[in-house]
Amino acid sequence: MQAGHMQIGEVAARTELSLRTIRHYEDVGLVIPSARSQGGFRLYTERDVARLMVIRRMKPLGFTLEQMGDLLEATDRLDHPDRLASDERDRLLERIRGYERTALDRITDLRTQLERAEDFAATLHARLDQSAPTRG
């Protein structure tokens, strides 16, 4: 194996994503293995793992594959500032700010849902305590 490269199994363990999920993200173009071994196995770098972690963090917030790709494309382009005009850089940063705002809104919604779920569980617990036979 090439230095600094990992096979898909190690990447799956590090990202807590299944092999199938990683392959799906490759199929839709969100992450492309940085190399292939002589035997044809996918090889990934730390940068690839970082991309997968972005995707993994976006998923529970309800972002679509298209949105994930859009954000990754914007961050990829920002990683090469020498190739950007200043107005393009500003547009990319504003796109990323939009994703940040959306993420924060969705986190707020999830916290509200969690509070309601905890209230529901507490109600059930109180009901069970109320219905438990008394010991005397």
Coordinates of C-alpha atoms in Angstrom, one line a residue:
M1 CA 0.0 0.0 0.0
Q2 CA 1.2 3.5 -0.8
A3 CA 2.4 5.7 2.1
G4 CA -0.3 7.8 3.7
H5 CA -3.1 5.8 2.1
M6 CA -5.8 3.7 3.7
Q7 CA -8.0 1.0 2.3
I8 CA -11.7 1.4 2.5
G9 CA -12.1 -0.8 5.6
E10 CA -9.9 1.5 7.7
V11 CA -11.8 4.5 6.3
A12 CA -15.1 2.9 7.2
A13 CA -13.9 2.2 10.8
R14 CA -12.6 5.8 11.2
T15 CA -15.7 7.5 9.8
E16 CA -18.2 5.0 11.2
L17 CA -19.7 4.7 7.7
S18 CA -20.4 1.4 6.1
L19 CA -18.4 0.2 3.1
R20 CA -21.6 0.4 1.1
T21 CA -22.2 4.0 2.1
I22 CA -18.7 5.0 1.2
R23 CA -19.1 3.3 -2.2
H24 CA -22.4 5.1 -2.7
Y25 CA -20.8 8.5 -2.0
E26 CA -18.1 7.6 -4.5
D27 CA -20.8 6.6 -7.1
V28 CA -22.5 10.0 -6.7
G29 CA -19.2 11.9 -6.9
L30 CA -19.0 13.2 -3.3
V31 CA -15.6 11.5 -2.6
I32 CA -13.2 9.9 -5.0
P33 CA -10.5 7.6 -3.8
S34 CA -7.1 9.4 -4.1
A35 CA -5.5 6.3 -5.6
R36 CA -5.8 2.6 -6.4
S37 CA -3.6 -0.2 -5.3
Q38 CA -1.9 -2.4 -7.8
G39 CA -4.7 -4.9 -7.1
G40 CA -7.3 -2.2 -7.8
F41 CA -8.4 -1.5 -4.3
R42 CA -9.6 2.0 -3.4
L43 CA -7.0 4.0 -1.4
Y44 CA -7.9 7.0 0.6
T45 CA -6.0 9.9 2.2
E46 CA -6.6 12.0 5.3
R47 CA -8.2 14.5 3.1
D48 CA -10.7 11.9 1.8
V49 CA -11.5 11.0 5.4
A50 CA -12.1 14.7 6.2
R51 CA -14.6 14.9 3.2
L52 CA -16.4 11.8 4.4
M53 CA -16.7 13.3 7.9
V54 CA -18.2 16.5 6.5
I55 CA -20.8 14.3 4.7
R56 CA -21.4 12.3 7.8
R57 CA -22.1 15.4 9.9
M58 CA -24.4 16.9 7.2
K59 CA -26.5 13.8 6.9
P60 CA -28.4 13.9 10.3
L61 CA -29.2 17.6 9.6
G62 CA -31.1 16.6 6.5
F63 CA -28.9 18.0 3.8
T64 CA -29.3 16.4 0.4
L65 CA -26.5 14.8 -1.6
E66 CA -26.7 17.8 -3.9
Q67 CA -26.2 20.2 -1.1
M68 CA -23.3 18.1 0.3
G69 CA -21.7 18.2 -3.1
D70 CA -22.3 22.0 -3.4
L71 CA -20.6 22.6 0.0
L72 CA -17.7 20.4 -0.8
E73 CA -17.2 22.0 -4.2
A74 CA -17.2 25.5 -2.5
T75 CA -14.6 24.4 0.1
D76 CA -12.5 22.7 -2.5
R77 CA -12.3 25.9 -4.5
L78 CA -11.5 27.9 -1.4
D79 CA -8.6 25.6 -0.7
H80 CA -7.0 27.1 -3.8
P81 CA -7.2 30.8 -3.2
D82 CA -4.5 31.6 -5.8
R83 CA -7.0 30.5 -8.5
L84 CA -9.9 32.7 -7.3
A85 CA -10.8 36.2 -8.0
S86 CA -11.7 38.1 -4.8
D87 CA -15.4 38.4 -5.8
E88 CA -15.6 34.7 -6.4
R89 CA -14.0 34.1 -3.0
D90 CA -16.7 36.3 -1.5
R91 CA -19.5 34.3 -3.2
L92 CA -18.0 31.0 -2.1
L93 CA -17.8 32.3 1.5
E94 CA -21.4 33.5 1.4
R95 CA -22.5 30.0 0.2
I96 CA -20.7 28.4 3.1
R97 CA -22.3 31.0 5.5
G98 CA -25.7 29.9 4.1
Y99 CA -25.0 26.3 5.0
E100 CA -23.8 27.4 8.4
R101 CA -27.1 29.3 9.0
T102 CA -29.1 26.3 7.8
A103 CA -27.2 23.9 10.0
L104 CA -27.8 26.2 13.1
D105 CA -31.5 26.4 12.3
R106 CA -31.7 22.6 12.0
I107 CA -29.8 22.1 15.2
T108 CA -32.3 24.4 17.0
D109 CA -35.2 22.3 15.5
L110 CA -33.5 19.1 16.6
R111 CA -33.1 20.4 20.2
T112 CA -36.8 21.2 20.3
Q113 CA -37.7 17.8 19.1
L114 CA -35.3 16.2 21.7
E115 CA -36.9 18.3 24.5
R116 CA -40.4 17.1 23.4
A117 CA -39.2 13.5 23.2
E118 CA -37.7 13.8 26.7
D119 CA -41.0 15.3 28.0
F120 CA -42.9 12.4 26.5
A121 CA -40.6 9.8 28.1
A122 CA -40.9 11.6 31.4
T123 CA -44.7 11.5 31.1
L124 CA -44.6 7.8 30.4
H125 CA -42.3 7.2 33.3
A126 CA -44.6 9.2 35.6
R127 CA -47.6 7.2 34.4
L128 CA -45.8 4.0 35.1
D129 CA -44.9 5.1 38.6
Q130 CA -48.5 6.2 39.2
S131 CA -49.8 2.8 38.1
A132 CA -47.2 0.7 39.9
P133 CA -48.7 -1.4 42.8
T134 CA -48.0 0.1 46.2
R135 CA -46.0 -2.0 48.6
G136 CA -47.1 -2.0 52.1

